[in-house]
XYZ file of C-alpha atoms in Angstrom:
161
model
C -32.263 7.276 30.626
C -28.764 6.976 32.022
C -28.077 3.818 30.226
C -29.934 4.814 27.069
C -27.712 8.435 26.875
C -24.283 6.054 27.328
C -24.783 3.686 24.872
C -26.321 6.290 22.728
C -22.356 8.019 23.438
C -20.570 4.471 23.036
C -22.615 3.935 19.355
C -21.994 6.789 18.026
C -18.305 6.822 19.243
C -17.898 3.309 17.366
C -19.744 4.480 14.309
C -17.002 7.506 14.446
C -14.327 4.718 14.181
C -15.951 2.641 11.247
C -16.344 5.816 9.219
C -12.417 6.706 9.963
C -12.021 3.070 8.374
C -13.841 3.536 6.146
C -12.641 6.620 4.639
C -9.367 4.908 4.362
C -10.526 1.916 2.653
C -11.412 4.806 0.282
C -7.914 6.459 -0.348
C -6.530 2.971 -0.387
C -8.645 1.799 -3.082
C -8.103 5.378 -5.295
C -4.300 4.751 -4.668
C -4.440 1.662 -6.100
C -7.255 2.292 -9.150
C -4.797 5.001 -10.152
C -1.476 2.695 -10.120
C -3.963 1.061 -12.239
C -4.838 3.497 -14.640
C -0.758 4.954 -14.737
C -0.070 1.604 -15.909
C -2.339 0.856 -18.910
C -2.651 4.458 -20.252
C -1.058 8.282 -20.311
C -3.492 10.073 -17.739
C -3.803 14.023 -17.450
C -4.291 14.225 -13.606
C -6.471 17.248 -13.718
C -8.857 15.420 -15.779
C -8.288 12.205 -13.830
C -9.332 13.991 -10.469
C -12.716 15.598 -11.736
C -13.647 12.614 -13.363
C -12.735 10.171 -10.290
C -16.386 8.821 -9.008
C -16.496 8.614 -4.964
C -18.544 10.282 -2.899
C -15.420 10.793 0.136
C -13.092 12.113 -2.009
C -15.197 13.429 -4.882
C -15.031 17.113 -3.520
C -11.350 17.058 -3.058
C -9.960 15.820 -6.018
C -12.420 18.350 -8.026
C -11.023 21.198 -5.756
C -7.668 19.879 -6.403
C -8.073 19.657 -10.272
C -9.534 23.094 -9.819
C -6.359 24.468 -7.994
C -3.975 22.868 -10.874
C -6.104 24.816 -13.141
C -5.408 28.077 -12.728
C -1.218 27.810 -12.822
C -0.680 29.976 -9.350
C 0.807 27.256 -7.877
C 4.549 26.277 -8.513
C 3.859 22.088 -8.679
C 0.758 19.864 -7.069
C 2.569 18.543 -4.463
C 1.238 22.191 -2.641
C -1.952 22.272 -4.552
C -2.791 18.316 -2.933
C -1.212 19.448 0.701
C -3.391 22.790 1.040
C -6.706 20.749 0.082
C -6.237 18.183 2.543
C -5.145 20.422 5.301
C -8.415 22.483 4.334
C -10.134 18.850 4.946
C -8.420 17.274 7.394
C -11.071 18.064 10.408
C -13.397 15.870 8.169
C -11.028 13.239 7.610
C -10.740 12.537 11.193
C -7.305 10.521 10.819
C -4.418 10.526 13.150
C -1.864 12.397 12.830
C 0.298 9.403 11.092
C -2.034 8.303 8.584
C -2.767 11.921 7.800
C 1.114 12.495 6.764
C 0.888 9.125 4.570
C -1.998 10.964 2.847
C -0.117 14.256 2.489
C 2.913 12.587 0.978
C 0.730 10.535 -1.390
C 0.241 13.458 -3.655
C 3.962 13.045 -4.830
C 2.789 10.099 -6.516
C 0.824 12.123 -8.721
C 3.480 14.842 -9.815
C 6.546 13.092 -9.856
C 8.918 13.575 -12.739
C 8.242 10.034 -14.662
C 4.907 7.815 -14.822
C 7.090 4.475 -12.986
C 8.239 7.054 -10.330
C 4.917 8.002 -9.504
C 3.732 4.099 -9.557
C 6.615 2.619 -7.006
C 5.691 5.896 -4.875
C 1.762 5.521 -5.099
C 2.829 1.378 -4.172
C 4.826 2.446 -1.288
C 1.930 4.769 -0.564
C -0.809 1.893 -0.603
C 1.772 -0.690 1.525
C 1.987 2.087 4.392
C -1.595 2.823 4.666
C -2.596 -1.068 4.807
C 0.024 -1.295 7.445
C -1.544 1.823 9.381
C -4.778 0.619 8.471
C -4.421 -2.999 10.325
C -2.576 -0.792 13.462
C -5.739 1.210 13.635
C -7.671 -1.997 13.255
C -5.945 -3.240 16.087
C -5.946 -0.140 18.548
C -9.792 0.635 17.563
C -10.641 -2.845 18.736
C -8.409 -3.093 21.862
C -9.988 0.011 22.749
C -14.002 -1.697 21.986
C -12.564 -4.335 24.691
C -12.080 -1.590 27.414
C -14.394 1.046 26.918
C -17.726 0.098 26.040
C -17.966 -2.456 28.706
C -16.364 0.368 31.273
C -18.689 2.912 30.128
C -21.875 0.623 30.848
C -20.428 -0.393 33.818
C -20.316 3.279 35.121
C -23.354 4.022 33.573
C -25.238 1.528 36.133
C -23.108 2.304 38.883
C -24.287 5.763 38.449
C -27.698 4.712 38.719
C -27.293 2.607 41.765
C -25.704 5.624 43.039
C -28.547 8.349 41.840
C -31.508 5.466 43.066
């Protein structure tokens, strides 16, 4: 049962790490589908938000377009902060990819449409950089722990037998 509760632990551990990658696969690829649509056509971003199909960030953005509705904030740069500090438990990212995210937003309410384009760029650069550092880290720490953790796990059953 010892061995069965561990790797139970280690699974769900790596399946916590795979959804953190995954989840930024997901900002990545709205980053660039709206460099995308800023390039071929005039977008209104609260429209753009509630009509942006994903299932990660599907609640945000609507919350977000929701915010920019009602005018009580003085520019969307706060509105996109607030949400994602509201979600950031979910997110699960560290604390540097988190920032990336929370300066992303200025690519949405810049002052000109080829500002917001070379910032959402920059934006999309950084967080495949991060996203290959994770990468790396996640799997240097696969190396170590999971055979540690079995390791102990039958070392502690020697022990108990």
């Amino acid at each position: 049962m010892l061995l069965g509760g561990t790797m139970g632990v280690l699974y769900s551990w790596i399946c916590g790490l795979k959804e953190r990658e995954r989840k930024l696969e997901e900002f990545i690829l709205f980053f660039q589908k709206s460099i995308g649509v800023m390039e071929t056509e005039k977008i209104r971003v609260i429209d753009y938000f509630e009509k942006y199909a994903s299932q990660e960030l599907q609640t945000s953005l609507v919350e977000i377009a929701r915010r920019l509705a009602s005018n009580t904030y003085p520019n969307g740069q706060i509105v996109w902060e607030e949400v994602f500090m509201e979600e950031k438990q979910n997110l699960s990212f560290d604390q540097e990819t988190f920032s990336i995210i929370l300066q992303a937003g200025n690519g949405f309410f810049g002052r000109s449409r080829e500002e917001n384009i070379r910032f959402l760029q920059k934006t999309v650069k950084e967080l495949e950089t991060q996203k290959k550092k994770l990468m790396e880290k996640d799997a240097k720490e696969r190396k170590v722990w999971v055979p540690v953790g079995m390791l102990g796990a039958v070392m502690l059953t020697i022990l108990f037998v």
